[in-house]
PDB file of C-alpha atoms in Angstrom:
ATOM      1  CA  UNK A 678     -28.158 -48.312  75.473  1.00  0.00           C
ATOM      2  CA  UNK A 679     -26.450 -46.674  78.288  1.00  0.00           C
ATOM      3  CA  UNK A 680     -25.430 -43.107  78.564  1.00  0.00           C
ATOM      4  CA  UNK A 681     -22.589 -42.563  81.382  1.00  0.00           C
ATOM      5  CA  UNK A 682     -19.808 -40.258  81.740  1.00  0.00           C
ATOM      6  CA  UNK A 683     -16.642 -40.975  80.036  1.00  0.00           C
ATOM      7  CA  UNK A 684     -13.608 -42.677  81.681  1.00  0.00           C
ATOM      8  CA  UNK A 685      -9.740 -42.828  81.370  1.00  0.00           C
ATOM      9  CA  UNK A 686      -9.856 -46.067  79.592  1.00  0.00           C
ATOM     10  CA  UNK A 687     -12.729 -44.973  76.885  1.00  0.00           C
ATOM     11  CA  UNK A 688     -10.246 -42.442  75.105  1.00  0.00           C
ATOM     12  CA  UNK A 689      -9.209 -44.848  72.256  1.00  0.00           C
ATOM     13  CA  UNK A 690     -13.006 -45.760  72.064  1.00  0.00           C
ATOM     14  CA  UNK A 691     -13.776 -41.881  71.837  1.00  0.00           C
ATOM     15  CA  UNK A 692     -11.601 -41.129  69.078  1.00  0.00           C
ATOM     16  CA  UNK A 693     -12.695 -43.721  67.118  1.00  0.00           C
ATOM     17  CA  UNK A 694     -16.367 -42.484  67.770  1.00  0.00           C
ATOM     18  CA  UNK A 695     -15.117 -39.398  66.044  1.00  0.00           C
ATOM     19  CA  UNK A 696     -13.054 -40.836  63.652  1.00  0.00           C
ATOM     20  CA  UNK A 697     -15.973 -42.857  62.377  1.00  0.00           C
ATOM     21  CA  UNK A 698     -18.503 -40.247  62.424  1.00  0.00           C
ATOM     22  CA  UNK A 699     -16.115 -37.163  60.946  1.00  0.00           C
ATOM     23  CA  UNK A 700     -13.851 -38.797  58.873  1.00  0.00           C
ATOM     24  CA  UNK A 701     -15.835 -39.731  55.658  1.00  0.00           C
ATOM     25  CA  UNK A 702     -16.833 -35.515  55.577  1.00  0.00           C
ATOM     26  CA  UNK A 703     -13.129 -34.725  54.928  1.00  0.00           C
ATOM     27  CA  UNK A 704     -12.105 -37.993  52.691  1.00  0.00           C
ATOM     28  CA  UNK A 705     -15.221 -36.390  50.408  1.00  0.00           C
ATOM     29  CA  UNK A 706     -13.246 -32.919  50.141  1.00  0.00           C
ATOM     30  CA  UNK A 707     -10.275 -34.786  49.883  1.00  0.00           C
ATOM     31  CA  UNK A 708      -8.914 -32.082  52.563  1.00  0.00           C
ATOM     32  CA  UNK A 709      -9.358 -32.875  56.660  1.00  0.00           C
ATOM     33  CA  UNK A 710      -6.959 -29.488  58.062  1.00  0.00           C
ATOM     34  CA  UNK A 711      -7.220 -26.948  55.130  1.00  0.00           C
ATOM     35  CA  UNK A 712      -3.237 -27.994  54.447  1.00  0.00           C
ATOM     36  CA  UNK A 713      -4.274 -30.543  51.631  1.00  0.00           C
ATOM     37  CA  UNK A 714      -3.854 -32.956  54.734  1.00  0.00           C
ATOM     38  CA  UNK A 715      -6.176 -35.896  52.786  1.00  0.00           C
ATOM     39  CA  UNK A 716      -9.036 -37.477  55.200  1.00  0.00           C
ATOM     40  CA  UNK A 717      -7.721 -40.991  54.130  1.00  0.00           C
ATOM     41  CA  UNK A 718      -3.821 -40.172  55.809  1.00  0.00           C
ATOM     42  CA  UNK A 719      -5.351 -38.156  58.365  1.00  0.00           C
ATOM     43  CA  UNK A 720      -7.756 -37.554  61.633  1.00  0.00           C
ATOM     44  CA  UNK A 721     -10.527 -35.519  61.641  1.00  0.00           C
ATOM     45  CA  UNK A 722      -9.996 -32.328  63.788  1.00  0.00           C
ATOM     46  CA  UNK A 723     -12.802 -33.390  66.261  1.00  0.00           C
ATOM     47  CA  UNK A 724     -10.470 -36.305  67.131  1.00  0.00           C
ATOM     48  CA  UNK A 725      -7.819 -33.617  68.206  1.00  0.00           C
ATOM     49  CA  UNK A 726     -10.282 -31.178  69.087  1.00  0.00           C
ATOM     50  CA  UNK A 727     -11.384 -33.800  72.010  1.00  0.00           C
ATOM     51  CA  UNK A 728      -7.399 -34.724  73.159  1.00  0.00           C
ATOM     52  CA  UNK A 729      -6.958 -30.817  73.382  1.00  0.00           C
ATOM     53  CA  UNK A 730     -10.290 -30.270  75.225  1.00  0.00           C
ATOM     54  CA  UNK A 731      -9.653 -33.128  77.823  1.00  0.00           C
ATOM     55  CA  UNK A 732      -5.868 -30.582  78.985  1.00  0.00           C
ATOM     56  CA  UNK A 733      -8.038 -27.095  78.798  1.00  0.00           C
ATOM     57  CA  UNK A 734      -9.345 -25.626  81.975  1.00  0.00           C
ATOM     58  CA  UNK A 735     -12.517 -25.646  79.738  1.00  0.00           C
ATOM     59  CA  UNK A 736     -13.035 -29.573  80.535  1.00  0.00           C
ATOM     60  CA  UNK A 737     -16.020 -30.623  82.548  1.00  0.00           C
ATOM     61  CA  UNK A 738     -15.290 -34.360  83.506  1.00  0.00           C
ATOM     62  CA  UNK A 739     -18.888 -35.403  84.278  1.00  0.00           C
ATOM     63  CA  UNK A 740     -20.002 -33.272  81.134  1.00  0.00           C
ATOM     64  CA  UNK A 741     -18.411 -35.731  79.129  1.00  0.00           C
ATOM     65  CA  UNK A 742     -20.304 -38.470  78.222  1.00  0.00           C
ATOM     66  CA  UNK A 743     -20.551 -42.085  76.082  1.00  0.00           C
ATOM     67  CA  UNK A 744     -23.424 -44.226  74.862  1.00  0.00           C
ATOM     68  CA  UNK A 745     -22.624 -48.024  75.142  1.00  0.00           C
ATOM     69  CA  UNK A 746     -23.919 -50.549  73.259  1.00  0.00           C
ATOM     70  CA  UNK A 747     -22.883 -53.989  74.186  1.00  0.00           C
ATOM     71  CA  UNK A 748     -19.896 -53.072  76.537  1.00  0.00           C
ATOM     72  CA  UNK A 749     -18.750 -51.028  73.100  1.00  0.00           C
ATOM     73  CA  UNK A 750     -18.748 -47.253  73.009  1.00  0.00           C
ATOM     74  CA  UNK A 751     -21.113 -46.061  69.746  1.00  0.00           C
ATOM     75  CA  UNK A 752     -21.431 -42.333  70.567  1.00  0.00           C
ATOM     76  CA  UNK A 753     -19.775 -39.581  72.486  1.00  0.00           C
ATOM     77  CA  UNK A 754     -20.892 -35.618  73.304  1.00  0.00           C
ATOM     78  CA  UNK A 755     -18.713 -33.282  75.561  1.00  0.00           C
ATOM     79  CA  UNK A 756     -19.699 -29.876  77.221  1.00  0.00           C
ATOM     80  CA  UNK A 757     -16.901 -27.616  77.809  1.00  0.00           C
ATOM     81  CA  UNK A 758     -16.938 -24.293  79.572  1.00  0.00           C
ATOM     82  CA  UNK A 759     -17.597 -21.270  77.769  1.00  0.00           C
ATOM     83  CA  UNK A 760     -18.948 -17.618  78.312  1.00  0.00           C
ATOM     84  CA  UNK A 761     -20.862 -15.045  77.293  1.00  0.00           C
ATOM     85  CA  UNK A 762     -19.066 -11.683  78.019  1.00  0.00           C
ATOM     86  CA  UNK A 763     -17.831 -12.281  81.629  1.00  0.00           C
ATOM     87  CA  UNK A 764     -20.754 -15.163  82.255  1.00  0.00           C
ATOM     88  CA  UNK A 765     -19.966 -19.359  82.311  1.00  0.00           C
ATOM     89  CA  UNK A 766     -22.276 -20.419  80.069  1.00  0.00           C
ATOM     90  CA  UNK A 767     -21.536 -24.614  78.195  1.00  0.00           C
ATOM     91  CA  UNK A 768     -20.333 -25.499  74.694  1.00  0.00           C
ATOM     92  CA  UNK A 769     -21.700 -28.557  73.558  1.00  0.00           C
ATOM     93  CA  UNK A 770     -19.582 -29.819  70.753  1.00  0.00           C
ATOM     94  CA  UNK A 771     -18.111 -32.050  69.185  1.00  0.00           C
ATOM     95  CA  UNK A 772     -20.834 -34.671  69.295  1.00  0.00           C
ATOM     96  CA  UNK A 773     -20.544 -37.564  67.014  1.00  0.00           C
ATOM     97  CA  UNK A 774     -21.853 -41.161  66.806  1.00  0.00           C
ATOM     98  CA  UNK A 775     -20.352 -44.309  64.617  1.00  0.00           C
ATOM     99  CA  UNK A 776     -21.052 -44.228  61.206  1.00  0.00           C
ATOM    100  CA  UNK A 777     -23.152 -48.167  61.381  1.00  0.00           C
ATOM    101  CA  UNK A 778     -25.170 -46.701  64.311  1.00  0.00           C
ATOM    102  CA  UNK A 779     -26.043 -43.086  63.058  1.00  0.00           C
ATOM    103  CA  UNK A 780     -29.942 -42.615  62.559  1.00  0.00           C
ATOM    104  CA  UNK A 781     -30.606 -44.745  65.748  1.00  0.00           C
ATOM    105  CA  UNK A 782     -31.532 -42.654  68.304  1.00  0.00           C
ATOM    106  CA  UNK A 783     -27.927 -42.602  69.977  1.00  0.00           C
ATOM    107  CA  UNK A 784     -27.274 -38.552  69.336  1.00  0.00           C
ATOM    108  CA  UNK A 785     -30.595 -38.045  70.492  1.00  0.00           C
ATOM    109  CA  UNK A 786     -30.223 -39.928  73.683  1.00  0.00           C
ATOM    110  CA  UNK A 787     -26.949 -38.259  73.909  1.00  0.00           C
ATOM    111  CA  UNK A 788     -28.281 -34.688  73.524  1.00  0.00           C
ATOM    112  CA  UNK A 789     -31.201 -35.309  76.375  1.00  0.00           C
ATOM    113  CA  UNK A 790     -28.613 -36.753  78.768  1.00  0.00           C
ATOM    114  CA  UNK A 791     -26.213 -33.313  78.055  1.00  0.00           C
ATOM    115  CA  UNK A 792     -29.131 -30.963  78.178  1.00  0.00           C
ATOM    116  CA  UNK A 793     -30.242 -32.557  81.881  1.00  0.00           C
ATOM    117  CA  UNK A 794     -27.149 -32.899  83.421  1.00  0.00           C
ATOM    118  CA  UNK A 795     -26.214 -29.711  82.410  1.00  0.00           C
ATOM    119  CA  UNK A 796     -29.605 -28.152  83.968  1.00  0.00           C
ATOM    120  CA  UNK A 797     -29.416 -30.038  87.007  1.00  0.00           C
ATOM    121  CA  UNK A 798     -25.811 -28.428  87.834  1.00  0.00           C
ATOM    122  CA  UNK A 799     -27.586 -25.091  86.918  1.00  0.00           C
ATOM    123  CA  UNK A 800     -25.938 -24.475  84.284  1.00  0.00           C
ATOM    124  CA  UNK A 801     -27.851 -21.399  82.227  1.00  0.00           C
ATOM    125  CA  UNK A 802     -27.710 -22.225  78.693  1.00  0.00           C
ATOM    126  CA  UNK A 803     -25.646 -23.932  76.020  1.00  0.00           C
ATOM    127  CA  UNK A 804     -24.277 -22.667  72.783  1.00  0.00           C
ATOM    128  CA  UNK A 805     -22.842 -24.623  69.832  1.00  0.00           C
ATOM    129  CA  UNK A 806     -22.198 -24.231  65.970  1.00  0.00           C
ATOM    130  CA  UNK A 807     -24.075 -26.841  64.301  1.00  0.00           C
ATOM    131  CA  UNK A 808     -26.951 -28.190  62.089  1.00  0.00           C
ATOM    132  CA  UNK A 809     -29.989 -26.315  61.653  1.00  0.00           C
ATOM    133  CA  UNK A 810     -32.191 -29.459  61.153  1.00  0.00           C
ATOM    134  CA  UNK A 811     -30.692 -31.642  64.094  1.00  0.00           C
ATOM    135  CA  UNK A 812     -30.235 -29.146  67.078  1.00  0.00           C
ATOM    136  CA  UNK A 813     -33.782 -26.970  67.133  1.00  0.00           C
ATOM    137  CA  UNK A 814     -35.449 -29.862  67.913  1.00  0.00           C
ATOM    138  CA  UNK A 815     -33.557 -30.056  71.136  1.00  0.00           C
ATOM    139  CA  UNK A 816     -34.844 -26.635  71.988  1.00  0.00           C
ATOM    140  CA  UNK A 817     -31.972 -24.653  70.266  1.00  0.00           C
ATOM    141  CA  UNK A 818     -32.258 -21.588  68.473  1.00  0.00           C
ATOM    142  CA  UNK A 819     -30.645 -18.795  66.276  1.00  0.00           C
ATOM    143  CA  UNK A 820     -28.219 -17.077  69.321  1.00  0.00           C
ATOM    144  CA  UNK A 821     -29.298 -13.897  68.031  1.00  0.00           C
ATOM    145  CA  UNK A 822     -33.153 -14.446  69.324  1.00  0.00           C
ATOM    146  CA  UNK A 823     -31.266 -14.406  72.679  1.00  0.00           C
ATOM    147  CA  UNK A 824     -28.781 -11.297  72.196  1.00  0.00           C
ATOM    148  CA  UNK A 825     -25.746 -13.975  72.219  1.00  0.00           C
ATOM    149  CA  UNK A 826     -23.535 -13.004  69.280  1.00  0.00           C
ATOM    150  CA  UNK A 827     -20.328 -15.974  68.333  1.00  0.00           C
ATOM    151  CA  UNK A 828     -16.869 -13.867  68.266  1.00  0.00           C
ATOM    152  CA  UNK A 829     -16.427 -15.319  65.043  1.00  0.00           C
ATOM    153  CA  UNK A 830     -19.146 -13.334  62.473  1.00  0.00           C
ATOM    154  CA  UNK A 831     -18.562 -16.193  59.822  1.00  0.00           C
ATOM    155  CA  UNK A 832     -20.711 -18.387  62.555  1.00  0.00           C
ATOM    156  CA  UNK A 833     -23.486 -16.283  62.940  1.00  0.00           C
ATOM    157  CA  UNK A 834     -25.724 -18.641  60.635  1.00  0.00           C
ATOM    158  CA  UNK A 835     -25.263 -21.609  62.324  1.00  0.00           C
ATOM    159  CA  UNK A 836     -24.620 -20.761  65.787  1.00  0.00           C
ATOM    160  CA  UNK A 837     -27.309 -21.554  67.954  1.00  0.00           C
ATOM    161  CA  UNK A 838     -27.901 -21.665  71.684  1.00  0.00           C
ATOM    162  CA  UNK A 839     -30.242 -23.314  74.231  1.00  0.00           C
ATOM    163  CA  UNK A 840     -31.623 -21.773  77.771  1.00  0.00           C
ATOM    164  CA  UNK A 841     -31.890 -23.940  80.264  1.00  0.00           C
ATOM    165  CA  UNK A 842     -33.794 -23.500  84.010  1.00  0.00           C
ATOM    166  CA  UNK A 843     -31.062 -21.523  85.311  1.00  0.00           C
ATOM    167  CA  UNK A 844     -30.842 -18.693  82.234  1.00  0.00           C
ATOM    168  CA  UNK A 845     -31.288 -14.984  82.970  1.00  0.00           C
ATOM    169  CA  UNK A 846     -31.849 -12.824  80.333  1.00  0.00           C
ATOM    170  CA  UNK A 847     -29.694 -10.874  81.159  1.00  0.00           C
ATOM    171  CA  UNK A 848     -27.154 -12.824  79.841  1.00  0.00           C
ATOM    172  CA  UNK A 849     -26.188 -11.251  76.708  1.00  0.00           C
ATOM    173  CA  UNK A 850     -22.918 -10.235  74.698  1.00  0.00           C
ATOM    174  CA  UNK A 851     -20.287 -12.329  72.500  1.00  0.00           C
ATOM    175  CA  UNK A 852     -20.175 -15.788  72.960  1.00  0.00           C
ATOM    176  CA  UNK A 853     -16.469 -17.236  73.397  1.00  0.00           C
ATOM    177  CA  UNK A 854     -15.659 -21.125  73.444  1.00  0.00           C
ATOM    178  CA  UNK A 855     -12.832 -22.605  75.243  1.00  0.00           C
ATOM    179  CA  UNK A 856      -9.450 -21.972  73.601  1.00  0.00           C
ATOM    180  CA  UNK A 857      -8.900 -25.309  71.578  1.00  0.00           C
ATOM    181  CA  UNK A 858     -12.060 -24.862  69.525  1.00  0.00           C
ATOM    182  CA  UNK A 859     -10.167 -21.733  68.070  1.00  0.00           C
ATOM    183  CA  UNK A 860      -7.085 -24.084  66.928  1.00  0.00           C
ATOM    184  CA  UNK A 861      -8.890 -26.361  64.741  1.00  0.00           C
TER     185      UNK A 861
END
């Protein structure tokens, strides 16, 4: 497997990463965009999520990468500007993997590409909203450890963040992701 940064000509690849890892969550609850929108008729919002990302002044180019299997992309992770209070800080989201490759190792080779290419550009630290059994043991914990509160209190929970070599604890406040994570 090889973990590189995405490229113009992976987009159709990319969405069908997501597709494939997102979609069978919403055809389950029968509802993919809180309209009654069924998952079968419909994308996933991380599909659109990633389209809307790649036009924000959020998007990182090199913080967007692909694993490739066999000339075929099987997984794809994106970091996307964020801040804490007046401070960049990363996003790491959405992350997803095809469905026949999931439990492989791909999101974890994913995750340690994203967390050192973020901390060799000196990036501080990285928040997301995510799984509580996947993401601590990539160093992540509770935001709250850290003073780092989301600007949505429904996400306190499950929103987690990571330091990296460049974090100062100073850095504390509210959390804010780039704009198209608040139009899903």
């Amino acid at each position: 497997m090889l973990i590189r940064r995405e490229r113009a000509d992976d987009a159709a690849a990319i969405a069908a990463v997501h597709r494939s890892a997102f979609g069978p969550r919403y055809a389950t609850t029968g509802d993919c965009d809180g309209a009654g929108v069924s998952g079968d008729s419909a994308d996933p919002p991380e599909v659109d999520l990633v389209a809307q990302l790649r036009s924000d002044e959020g998007w990182i180019p090199t913080l967007s990468l692909v694993a490739i299997e066999h000339d075929s992309v099987v997984g794809h992770l994106c970091l996307t500007r964020a801040a804490v209070g007046p401070f960049p800080v990363l996003a790491l989201g959405p992350i997803g993997v095809l469905a026949d490759h999931q439990g492989s190792g791909v999101g974890s080779a994913l995750m340690h590409a994203a967390l050192g290419a973020a901390d060799a550009l000196d990036e501080p630290l990285i928040g997301l909203l995510g799984s509580l059994e996947f993401y601590p043991r990539f160093g992540f914990v509770p935001a709250a450890r850290l003073g780092i509160t989301p600007d949505d209190p429904a996400w306190i929970s499950h929103f987690q963040v990571r330091s990296l070599s460049a974090y100062d604890s100073q850095l504390v406040g509210e959390f804010h992701y780039a704009e198209p994570f608040y139009h899903l």
